[in-house]
mmCIF file of C-alpha atoms in Angstrom:
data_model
loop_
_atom_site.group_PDB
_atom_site.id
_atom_site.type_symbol
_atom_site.label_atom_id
_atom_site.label_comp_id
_atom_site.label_asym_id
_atom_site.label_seq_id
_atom_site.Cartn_x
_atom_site.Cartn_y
_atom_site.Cartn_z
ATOM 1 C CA UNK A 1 -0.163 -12.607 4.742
ATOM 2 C CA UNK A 2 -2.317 -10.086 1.927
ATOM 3 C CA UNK A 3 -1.472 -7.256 0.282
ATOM 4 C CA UNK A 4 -4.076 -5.319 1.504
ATOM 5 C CA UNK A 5 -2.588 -5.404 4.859
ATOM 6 C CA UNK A 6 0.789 -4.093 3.515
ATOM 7 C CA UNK A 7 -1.289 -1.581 1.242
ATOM 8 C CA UNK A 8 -2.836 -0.387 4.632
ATOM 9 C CA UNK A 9 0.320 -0.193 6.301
ATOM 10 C CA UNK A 10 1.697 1.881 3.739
ATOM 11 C CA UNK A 11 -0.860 4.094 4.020
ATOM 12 C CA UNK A 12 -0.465 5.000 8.050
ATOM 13 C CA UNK A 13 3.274 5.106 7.310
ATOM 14 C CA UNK A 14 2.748 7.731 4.468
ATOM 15 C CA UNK A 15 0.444 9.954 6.773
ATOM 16 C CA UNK A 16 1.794 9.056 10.223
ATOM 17 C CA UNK A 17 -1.946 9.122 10.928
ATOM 18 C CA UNK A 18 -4.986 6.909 11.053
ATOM 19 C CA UNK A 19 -7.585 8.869 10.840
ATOM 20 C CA UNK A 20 -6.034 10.253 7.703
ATOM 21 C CA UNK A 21 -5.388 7.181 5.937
ATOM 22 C CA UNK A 22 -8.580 5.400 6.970
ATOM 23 C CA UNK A 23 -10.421 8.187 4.741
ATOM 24 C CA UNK A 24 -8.123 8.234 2.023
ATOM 25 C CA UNK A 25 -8.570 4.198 2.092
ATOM 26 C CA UNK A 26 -11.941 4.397 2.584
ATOM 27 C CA UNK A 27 -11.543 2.028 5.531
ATOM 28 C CA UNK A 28 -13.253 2.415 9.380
ATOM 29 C CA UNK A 29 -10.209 3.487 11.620
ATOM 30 C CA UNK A 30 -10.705 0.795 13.996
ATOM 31 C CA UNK A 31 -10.708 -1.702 10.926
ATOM 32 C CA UNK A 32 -7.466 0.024 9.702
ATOM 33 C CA UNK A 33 -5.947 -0.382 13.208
ATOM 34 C CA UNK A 34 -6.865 -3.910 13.438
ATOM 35 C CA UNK A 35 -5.422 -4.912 10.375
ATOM 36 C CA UNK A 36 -2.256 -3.216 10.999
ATOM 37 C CA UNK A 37 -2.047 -4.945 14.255
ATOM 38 C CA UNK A 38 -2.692 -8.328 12.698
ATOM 39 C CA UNK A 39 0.177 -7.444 9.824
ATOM 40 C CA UNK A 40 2.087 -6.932 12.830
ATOM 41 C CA UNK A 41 1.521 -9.997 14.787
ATOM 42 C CA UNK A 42 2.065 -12.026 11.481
ATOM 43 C CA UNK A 43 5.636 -10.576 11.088
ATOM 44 C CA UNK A 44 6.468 -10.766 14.686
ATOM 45 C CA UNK A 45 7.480 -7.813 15.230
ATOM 46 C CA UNK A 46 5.932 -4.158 15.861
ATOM 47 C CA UNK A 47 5.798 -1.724 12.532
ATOM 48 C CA UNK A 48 4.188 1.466 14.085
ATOM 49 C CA UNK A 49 4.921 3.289 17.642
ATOM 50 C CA UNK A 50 1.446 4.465 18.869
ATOM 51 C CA UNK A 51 1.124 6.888 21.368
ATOM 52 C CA UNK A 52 -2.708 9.221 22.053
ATOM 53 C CA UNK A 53 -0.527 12.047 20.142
ATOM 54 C CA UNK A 54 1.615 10.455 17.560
ATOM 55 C CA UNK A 55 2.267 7.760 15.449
ATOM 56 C CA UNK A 56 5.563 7.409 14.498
ATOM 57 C CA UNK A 57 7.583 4.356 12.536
ATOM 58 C CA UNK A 58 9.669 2.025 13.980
ATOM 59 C CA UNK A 59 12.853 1.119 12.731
ATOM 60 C CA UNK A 60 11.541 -2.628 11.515
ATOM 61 C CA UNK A 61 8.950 -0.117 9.853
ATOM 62 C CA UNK A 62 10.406 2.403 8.258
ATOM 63 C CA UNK A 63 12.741 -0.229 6.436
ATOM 64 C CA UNK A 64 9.661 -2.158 5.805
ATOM 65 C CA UNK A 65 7.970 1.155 4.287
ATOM 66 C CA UNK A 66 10.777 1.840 2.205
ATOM 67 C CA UNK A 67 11.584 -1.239 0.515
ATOM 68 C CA UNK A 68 7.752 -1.709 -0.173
ATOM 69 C CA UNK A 69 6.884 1.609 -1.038
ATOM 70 C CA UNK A 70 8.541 1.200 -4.691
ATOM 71 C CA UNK A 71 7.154 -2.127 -5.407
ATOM 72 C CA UNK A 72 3.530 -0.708 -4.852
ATOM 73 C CA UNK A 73 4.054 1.867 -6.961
ATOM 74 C CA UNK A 74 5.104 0.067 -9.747
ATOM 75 C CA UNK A 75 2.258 -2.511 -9.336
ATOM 76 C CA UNK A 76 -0.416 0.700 -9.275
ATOM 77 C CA UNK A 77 1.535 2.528 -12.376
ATOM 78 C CA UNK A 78 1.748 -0.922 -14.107
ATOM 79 C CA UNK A 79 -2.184 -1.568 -13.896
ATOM 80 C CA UNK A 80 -2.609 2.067 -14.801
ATOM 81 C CA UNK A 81 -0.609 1.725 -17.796
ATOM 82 C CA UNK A 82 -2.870 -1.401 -18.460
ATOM 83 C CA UNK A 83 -5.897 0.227 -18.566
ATOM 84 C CA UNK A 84 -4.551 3.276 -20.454
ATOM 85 C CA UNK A 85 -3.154 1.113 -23.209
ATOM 86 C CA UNK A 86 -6.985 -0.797 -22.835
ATOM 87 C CA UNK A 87 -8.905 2.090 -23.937
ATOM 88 C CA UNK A 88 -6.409 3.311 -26.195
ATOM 89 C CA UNK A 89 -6.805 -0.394 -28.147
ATOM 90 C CA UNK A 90 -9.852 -1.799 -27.100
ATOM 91 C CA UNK A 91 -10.126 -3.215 -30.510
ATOM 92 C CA UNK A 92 -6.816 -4.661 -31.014
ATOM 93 C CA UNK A 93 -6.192 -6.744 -27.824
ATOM 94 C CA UNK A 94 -2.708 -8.567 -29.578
ATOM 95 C CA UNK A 95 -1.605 -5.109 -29.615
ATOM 96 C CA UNK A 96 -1.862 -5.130 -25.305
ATOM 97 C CA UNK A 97 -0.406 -8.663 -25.003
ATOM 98 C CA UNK A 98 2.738 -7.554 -27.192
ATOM 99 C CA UNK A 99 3.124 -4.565 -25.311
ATOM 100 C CA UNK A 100 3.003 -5.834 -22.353
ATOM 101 C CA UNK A 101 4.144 -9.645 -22.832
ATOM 102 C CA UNK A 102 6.715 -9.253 -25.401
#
């Protein structure tokens, strides 16, 4: 199991739509769709209803969306933070490893 499938999944669950969130991942749709369906053969159980019209959450998914969703956004405002605090000391690295270490 990667995060990049979970990332992906997040993604479609955000947009309710593939085609959307293969461009804003910069992913091929069918890729997208395959990887989702391998995320959900690895949990054993379905994350997305897909119809030709819709895609909609199921209920496995939209806990699964919303007990992720938080944790991703932490790790993407913690690595921003990172690179912000970087720049801002890119000639005092101890001052990084306190801020963020200790």
């Amino acid at each position: 199991m990667n995060l990049l499938g979970f990332r992906y999944f997040l993604e479609v669950a955000r947009t309710l739509n593939f085609s959307e969130a293969s461009r804003h991942l910069h992913v091929s749709q069918p890729g997208l769709s395959q990887q989702i369906s391998s995320l959900e053969k690895e949990l054993g159980f379905k994350l997305l209803k897909r119809t030709t019209r819709r895609v909609t959450l199921t209920d496995e998914g939209a806990f699964l969306y919303e007990n992720l969703k938080p944790s991703f956004n932490k790790i993407e405002n913690t690595i921003e933070e990172i690179a912000t605090l970087k720049k801002s000391t890119s000639s005092n690295h101890s001052h990084l490893y306190r801020t963020v270490c200790c």
